[in-house]
CSV table of C-alpha atoms in Angstrom, one decimal:
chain,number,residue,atom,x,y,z
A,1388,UNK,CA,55.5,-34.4,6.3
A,1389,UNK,CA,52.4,-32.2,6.1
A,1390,UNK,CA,50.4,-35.5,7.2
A,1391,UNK,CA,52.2,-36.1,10.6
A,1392,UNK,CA,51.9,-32.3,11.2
A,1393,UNK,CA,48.0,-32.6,11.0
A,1394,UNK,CA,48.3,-35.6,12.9
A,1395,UNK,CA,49.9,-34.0,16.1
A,1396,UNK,CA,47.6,-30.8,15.7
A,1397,UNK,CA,44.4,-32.0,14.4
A,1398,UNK,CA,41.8,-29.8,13.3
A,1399,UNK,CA,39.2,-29.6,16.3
A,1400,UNK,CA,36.1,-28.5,13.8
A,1401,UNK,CA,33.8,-30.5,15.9
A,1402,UNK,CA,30.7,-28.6,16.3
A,1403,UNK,CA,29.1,-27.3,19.6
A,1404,UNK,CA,26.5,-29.1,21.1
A,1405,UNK,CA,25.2,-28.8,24.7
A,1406,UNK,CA,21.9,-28.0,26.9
A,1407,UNK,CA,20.9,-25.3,29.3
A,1408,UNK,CA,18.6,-24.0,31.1
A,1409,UNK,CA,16.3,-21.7,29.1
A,1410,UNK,CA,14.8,-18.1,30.7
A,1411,UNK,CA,13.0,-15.5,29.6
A,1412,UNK,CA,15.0,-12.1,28.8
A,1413,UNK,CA,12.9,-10.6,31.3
A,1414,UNK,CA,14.3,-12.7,34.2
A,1415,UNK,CA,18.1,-11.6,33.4
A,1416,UNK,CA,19.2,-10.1,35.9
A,1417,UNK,CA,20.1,-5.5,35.6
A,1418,UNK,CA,18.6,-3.4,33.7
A,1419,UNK,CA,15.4,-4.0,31.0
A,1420,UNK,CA,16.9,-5.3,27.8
A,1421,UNK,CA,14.5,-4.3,25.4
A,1422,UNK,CA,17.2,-4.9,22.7
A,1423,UNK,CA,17.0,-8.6,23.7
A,1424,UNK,CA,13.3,-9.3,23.4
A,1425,UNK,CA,12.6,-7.3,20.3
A,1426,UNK,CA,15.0,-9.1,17.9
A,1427,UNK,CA,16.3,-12.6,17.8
A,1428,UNK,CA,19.4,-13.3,19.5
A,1429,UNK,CA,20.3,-14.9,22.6
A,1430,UNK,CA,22.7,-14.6,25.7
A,1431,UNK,CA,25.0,-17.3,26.7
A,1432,UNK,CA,27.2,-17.7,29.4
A,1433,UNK,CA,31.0,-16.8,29.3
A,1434,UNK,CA,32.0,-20.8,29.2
A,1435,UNK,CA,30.5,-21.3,26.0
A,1436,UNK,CA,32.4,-18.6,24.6
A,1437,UNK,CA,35.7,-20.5,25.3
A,1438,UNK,CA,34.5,-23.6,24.1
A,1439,UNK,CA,33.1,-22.6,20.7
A,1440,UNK,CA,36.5,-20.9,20.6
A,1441,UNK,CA,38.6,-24.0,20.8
A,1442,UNK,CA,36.2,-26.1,18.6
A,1443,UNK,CA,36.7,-23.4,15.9
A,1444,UNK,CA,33.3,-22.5,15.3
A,1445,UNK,CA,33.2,-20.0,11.7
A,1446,UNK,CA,31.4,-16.7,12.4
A,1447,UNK,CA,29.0,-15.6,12.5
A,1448,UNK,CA,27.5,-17.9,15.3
A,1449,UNK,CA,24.5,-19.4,14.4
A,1450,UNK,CA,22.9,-22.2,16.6
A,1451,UNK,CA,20.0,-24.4,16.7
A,1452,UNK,CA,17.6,-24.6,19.4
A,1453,UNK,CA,15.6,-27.6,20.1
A,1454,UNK,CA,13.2,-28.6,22.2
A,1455,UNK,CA,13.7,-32.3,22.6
A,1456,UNK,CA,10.2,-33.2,24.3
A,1457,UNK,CA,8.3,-32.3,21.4
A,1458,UNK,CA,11.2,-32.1,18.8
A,1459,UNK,CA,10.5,-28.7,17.5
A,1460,UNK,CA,13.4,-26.0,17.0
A,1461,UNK,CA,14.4,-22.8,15.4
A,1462,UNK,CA,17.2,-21.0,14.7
A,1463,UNK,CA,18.8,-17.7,16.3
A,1464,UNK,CA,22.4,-15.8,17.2
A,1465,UNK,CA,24.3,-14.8,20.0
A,1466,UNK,CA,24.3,-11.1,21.4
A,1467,UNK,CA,26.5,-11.5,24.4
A,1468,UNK,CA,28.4,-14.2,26.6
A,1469,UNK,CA,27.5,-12.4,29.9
A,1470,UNK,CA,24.4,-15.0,31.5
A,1471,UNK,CA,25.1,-17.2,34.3
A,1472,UNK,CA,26.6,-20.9,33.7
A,1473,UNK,CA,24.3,-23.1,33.1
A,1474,UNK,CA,21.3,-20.9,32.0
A,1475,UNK,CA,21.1,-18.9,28.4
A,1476,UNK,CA,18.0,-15.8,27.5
A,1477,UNK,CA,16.2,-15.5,24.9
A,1478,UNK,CA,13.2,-13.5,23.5
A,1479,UNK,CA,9.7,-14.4,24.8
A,1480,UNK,CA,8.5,-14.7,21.5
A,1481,UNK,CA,11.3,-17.8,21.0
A,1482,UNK,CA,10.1,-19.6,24.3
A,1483,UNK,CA,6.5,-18.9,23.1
A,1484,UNK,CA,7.7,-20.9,19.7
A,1485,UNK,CA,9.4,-24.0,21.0
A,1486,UNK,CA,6.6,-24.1,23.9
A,1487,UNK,CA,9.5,-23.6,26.7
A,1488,UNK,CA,8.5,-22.5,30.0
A,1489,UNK,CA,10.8,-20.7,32.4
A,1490,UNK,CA,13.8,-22.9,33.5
A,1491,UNK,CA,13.1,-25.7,31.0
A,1492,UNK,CA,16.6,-27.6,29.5
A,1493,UNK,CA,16.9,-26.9,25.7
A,1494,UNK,CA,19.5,-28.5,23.1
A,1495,UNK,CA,22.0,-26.0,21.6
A,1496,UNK,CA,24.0,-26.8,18.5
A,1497,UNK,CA,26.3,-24.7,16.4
A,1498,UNK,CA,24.9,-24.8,12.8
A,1499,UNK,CA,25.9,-23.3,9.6
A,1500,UNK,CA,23.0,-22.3,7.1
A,1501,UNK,CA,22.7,-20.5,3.8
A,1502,UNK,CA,22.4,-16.9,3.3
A,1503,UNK,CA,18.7,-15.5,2.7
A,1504,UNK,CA,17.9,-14.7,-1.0
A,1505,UNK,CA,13.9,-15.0,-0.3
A,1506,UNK,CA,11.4,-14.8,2.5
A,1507,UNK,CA,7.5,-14.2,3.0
A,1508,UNK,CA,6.1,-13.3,5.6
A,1509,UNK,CA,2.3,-13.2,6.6
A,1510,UNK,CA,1.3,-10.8,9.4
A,1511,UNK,CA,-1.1,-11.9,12.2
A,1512,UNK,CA,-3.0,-8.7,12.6
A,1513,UNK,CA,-5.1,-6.3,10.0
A,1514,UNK,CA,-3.5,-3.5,12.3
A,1515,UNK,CA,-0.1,-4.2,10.6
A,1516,UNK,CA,-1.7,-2.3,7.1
A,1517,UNK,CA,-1.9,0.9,9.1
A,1518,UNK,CA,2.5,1.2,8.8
A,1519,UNK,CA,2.9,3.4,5.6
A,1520,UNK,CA,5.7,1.6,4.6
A,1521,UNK,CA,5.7,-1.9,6.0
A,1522,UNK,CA,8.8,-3.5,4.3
A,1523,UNK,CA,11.3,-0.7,5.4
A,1524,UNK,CA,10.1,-1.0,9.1
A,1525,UNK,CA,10.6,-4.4,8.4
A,1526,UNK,CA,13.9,-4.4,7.4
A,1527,UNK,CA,14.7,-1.7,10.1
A,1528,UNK,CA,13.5,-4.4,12.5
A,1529,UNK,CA,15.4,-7.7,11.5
A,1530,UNK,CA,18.7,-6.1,12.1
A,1531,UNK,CA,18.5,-7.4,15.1
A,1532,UNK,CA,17.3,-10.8,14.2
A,1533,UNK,CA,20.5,-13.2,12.4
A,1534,UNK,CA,17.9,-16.3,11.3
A,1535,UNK,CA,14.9,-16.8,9.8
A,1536,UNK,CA,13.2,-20.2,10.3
A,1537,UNK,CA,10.5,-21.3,8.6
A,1538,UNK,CA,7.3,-22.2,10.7
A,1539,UNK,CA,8.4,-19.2,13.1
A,1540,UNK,CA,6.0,-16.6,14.8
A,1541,UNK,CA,8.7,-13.8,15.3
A,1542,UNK,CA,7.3,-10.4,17.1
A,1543,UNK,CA,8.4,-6.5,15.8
A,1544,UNK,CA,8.3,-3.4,17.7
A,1545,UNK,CA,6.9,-0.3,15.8
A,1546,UNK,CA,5.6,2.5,17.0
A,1547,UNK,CA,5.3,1.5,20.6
A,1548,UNK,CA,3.2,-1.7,19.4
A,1549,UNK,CA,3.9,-5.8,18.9
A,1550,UNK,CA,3.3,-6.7,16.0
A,1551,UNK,CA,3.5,-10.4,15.0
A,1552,UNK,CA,4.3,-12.3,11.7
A,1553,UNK,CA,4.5,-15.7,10.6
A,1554,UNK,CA,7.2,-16.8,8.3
A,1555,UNK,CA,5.5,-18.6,5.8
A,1556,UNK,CA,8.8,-19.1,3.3
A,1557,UNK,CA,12.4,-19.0,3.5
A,1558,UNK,CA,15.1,-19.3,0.3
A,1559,UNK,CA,17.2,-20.8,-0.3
A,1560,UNK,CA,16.5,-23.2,2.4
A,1561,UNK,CA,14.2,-23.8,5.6
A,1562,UNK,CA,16.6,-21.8,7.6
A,1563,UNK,CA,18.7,-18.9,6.6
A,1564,UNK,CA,21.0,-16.4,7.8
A,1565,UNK,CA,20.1,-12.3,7.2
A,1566,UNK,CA,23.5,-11.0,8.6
A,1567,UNK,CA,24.7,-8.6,5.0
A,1568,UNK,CA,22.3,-10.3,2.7
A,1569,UNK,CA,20.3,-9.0,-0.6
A,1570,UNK,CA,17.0,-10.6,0.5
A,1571,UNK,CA,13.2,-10.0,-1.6
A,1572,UNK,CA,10.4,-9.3,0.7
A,1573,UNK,CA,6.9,-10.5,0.3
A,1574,UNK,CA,4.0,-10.1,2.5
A,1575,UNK,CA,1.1,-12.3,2.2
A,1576,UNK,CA,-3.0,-10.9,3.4
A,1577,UNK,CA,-2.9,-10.9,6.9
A,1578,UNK,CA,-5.1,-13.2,9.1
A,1579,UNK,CA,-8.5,-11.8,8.6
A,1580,UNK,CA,-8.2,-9.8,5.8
A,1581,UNK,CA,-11.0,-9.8,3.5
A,1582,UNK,CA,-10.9,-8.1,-0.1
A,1583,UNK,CA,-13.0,-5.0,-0.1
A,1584,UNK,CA,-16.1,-5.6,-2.7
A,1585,UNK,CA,-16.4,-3.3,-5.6
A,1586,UNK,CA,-19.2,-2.1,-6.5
A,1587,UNK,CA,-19.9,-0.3,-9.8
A,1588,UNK,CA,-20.7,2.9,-10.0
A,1589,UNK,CA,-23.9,3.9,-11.8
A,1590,UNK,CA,-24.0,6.0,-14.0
A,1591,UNK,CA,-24.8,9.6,-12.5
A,1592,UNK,CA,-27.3,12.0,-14.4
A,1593,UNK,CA,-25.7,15.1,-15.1
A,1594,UNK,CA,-26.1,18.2,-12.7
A,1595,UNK,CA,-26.5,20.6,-15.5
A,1596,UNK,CA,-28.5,20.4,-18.9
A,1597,UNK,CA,-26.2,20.4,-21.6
A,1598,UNK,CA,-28.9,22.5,-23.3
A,1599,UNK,CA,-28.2,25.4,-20.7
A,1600,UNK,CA,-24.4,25.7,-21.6
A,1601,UNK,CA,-25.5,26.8,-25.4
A,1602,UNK,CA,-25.4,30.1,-26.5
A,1603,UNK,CA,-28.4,32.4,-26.1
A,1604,UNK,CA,-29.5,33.9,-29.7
A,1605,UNK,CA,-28.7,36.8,-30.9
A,1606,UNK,CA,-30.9,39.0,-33.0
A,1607,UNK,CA,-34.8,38.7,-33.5
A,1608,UNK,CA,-36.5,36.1,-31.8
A,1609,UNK,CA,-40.2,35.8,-32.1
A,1610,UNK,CA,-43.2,35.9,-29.1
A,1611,UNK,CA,-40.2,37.3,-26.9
A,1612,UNK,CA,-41.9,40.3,-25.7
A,1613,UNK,CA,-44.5,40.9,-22.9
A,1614,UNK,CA,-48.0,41.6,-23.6
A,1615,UNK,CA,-50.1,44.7,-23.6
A,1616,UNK,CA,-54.0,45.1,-22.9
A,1617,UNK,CA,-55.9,47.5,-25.8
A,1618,UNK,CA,-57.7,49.2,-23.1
A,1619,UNK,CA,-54.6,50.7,-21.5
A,1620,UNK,CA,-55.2,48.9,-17.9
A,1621,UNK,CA,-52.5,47.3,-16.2
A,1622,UNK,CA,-52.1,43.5,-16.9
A,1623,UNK,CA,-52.6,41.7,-13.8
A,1624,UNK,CA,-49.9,40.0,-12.1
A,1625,UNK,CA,-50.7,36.6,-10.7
A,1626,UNK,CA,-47.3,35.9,-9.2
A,1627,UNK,CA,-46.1,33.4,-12.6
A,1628,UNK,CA,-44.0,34.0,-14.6
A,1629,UNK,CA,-46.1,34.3,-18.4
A,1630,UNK,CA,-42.6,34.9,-20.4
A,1631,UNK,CA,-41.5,32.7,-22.7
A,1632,UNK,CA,-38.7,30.6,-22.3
A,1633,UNK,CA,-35.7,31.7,-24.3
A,1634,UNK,CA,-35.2,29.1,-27.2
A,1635,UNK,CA,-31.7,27.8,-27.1
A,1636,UNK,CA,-29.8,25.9,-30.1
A,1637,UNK,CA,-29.9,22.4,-30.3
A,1638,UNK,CA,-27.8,20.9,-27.9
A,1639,UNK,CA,-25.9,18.4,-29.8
A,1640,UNK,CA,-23.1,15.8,-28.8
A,1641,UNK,CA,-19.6,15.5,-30.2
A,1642,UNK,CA,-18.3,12.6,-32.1
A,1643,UNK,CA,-14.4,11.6,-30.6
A,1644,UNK,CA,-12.2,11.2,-33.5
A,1645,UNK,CA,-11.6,7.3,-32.6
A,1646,UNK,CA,-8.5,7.5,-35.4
A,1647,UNK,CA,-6.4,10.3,-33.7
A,1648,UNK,CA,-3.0,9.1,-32.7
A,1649,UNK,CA,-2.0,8.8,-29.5
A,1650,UNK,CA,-0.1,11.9,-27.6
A,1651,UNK,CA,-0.5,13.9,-30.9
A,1652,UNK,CA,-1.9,17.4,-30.0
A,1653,UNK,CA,-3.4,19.6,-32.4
A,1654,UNK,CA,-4.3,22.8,-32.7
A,1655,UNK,CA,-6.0,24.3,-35.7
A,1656,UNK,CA,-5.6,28.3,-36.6
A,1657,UNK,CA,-6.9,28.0,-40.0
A,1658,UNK,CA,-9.3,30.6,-40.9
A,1659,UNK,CA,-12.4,29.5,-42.0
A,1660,UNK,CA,-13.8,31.1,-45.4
A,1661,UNK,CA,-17.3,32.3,-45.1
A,1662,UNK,CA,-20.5,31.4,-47.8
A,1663,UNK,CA,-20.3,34.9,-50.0
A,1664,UNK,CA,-22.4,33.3,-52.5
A,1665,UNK,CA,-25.4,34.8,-51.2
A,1666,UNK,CA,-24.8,38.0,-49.1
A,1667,UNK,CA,-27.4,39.0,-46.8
A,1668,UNK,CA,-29.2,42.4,-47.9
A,1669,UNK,CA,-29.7,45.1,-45.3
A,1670,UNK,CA,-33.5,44.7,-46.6
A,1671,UNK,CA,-33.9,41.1,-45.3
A,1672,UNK,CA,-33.1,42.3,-41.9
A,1673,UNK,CA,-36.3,42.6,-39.5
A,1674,UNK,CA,-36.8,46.3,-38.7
A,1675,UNK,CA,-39.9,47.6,-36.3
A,1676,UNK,CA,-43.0,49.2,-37.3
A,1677,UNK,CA,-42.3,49.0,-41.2
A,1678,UNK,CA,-45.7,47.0,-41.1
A,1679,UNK,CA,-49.2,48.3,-42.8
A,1680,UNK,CA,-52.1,49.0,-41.3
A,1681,UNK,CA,-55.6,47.3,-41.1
A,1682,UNK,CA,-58.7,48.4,-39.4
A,1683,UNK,CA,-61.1,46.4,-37.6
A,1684,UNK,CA,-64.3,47.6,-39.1
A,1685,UNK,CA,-64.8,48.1,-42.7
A,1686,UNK,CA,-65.2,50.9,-44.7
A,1687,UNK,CA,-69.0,51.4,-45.9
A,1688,UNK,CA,-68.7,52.6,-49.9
């Protein structure tokens, strides 16, 4: 029973195949569509709307568009059904692909392709590393595209500049659709990138002597005073400096405990002991002028 009813209302799932006339988004007629050329859709004319309709074409619309002189093609949706008959509009960088010029026929056929899990794209400029955050402007940008083809050159719009970028890889297949997908983005160097070299850096002598960052000494310290003539005359000054220099400790280097565990922080309050074994007398200490006296001449007995 089921069999005759198919048979007097078949299932017309044929797909859509036809040719037009192919123009430029800039040649429609009205207004500027800059929502046209900067994504990757096309405008058809109201008849093909009816007949994809009757031939029960599953949404979204996806078609293929081939250039049959040189057998090259690419993939792309539909925006509106509003171009004359006979003639459909797409994005310049789409003519620019299948090498169409203005009023050349292309083949048009409805197609149904996998949903994008992967892509990479390569850009064409260096200028494209100056976006701070290239794969979200991406994104932002391919909601107006609804294919990806592999081999394609397909133009964004940032920042009132083009910039173009070459699809280099498409998953699961050569063509795929991007309408509600979970797609991984990769970007490959662009064309004319070169690595910057690296150079080591050589070790830098330090600015300040660790000898200078030691303690000064406290107490006595020898041959630090200024001299004094035994005639009582001034000492002349010759514009240099006769003082000694002020002898610093020994400026030695720390030894990093290699063994201490990582993230551990330690901080030691114990209180050191001092050496009482041999206190210091107050008669060791240096005092002035405790010193006997000689005299230059000696005494005649």
């Amino acid at each position: 029973m089921f069999n005759g009813f198919n048979m007097m209302f078949p299932d017309h799932s044929r797909p859509f195949n036809t040719t037009y006339k192919c123009y430029s988004v800039s040649m429609l007629p009205g207004n500027e569509r800059q929502d046209v050329e900067n994504g990757g859709k096309i405008i058809m004319p109201p008849s093909a709307l009816d007949q994809l309709t009757r031939l029960n074409v599953v949404y979204p619309m996806l078609f293929k568009l081939t250039n049959g002189s040189i057998n090259r093609s690419t993939h792309a949706g539909v925006l509106e059904f509003v171009a004359d008959e006979g003639k459909i509009y797409i994005p310049y960088w789409m003519m620019h692909n299948l090498l169409l010029e203005e009023g050349d026929i292309v083949e048009i056929e409805s197609v149904s392709i996998p949903v994008a899990t992967y892509s990479k794209f390569q850009p064409q400029s260096v200028e494209f590393l100056d976006i701070t955050n290239p794969k979200a402007v991406l994104e932002n940008c391919l909601r107006n595209f609804a294919c990806l083809t592999t081999g394609d050159l397909i133009a964004i719009k940032y920042n009132n500049t083009t910039y173009e970028l070459s699809v280099l890889e498409t998953k699961p297949g050569p063509a795929v659709t991007i309408i509600e997908c979970d797609m991984n983005v990769e970007f490959a160097p662009p064309v004319g990138y070169t690595e910057p070299e690296r150079k080591e850096k050589e070790e830098e002598p330090m600015t300040i002597d660790p000898t200078e960052l030691m303690p000064e000494p406290v107490g006595f310290v020898a041959f630090k005073g200024e001299g004094t003539r035994l005639d009582g005359k001034k000492k002349k000054d010759n514009g240099t400096n006769d003082a000694p220099a002020v002898q610093r400790q020994t400026y030695v280097r720390g030894i990093p405990d290699y063994d201490h565990p990582y993230g551990l922080l330690r901080f030691d309050r114990s209180v050191r002991k001092t050496d009482q074994t041999e206190p210091k007398s107050e008669d060791t200490k240096f005092q002035e002028f405790q010193g006997e006296g000689c005299s230059l001449k000696k005494n005649r007995k």
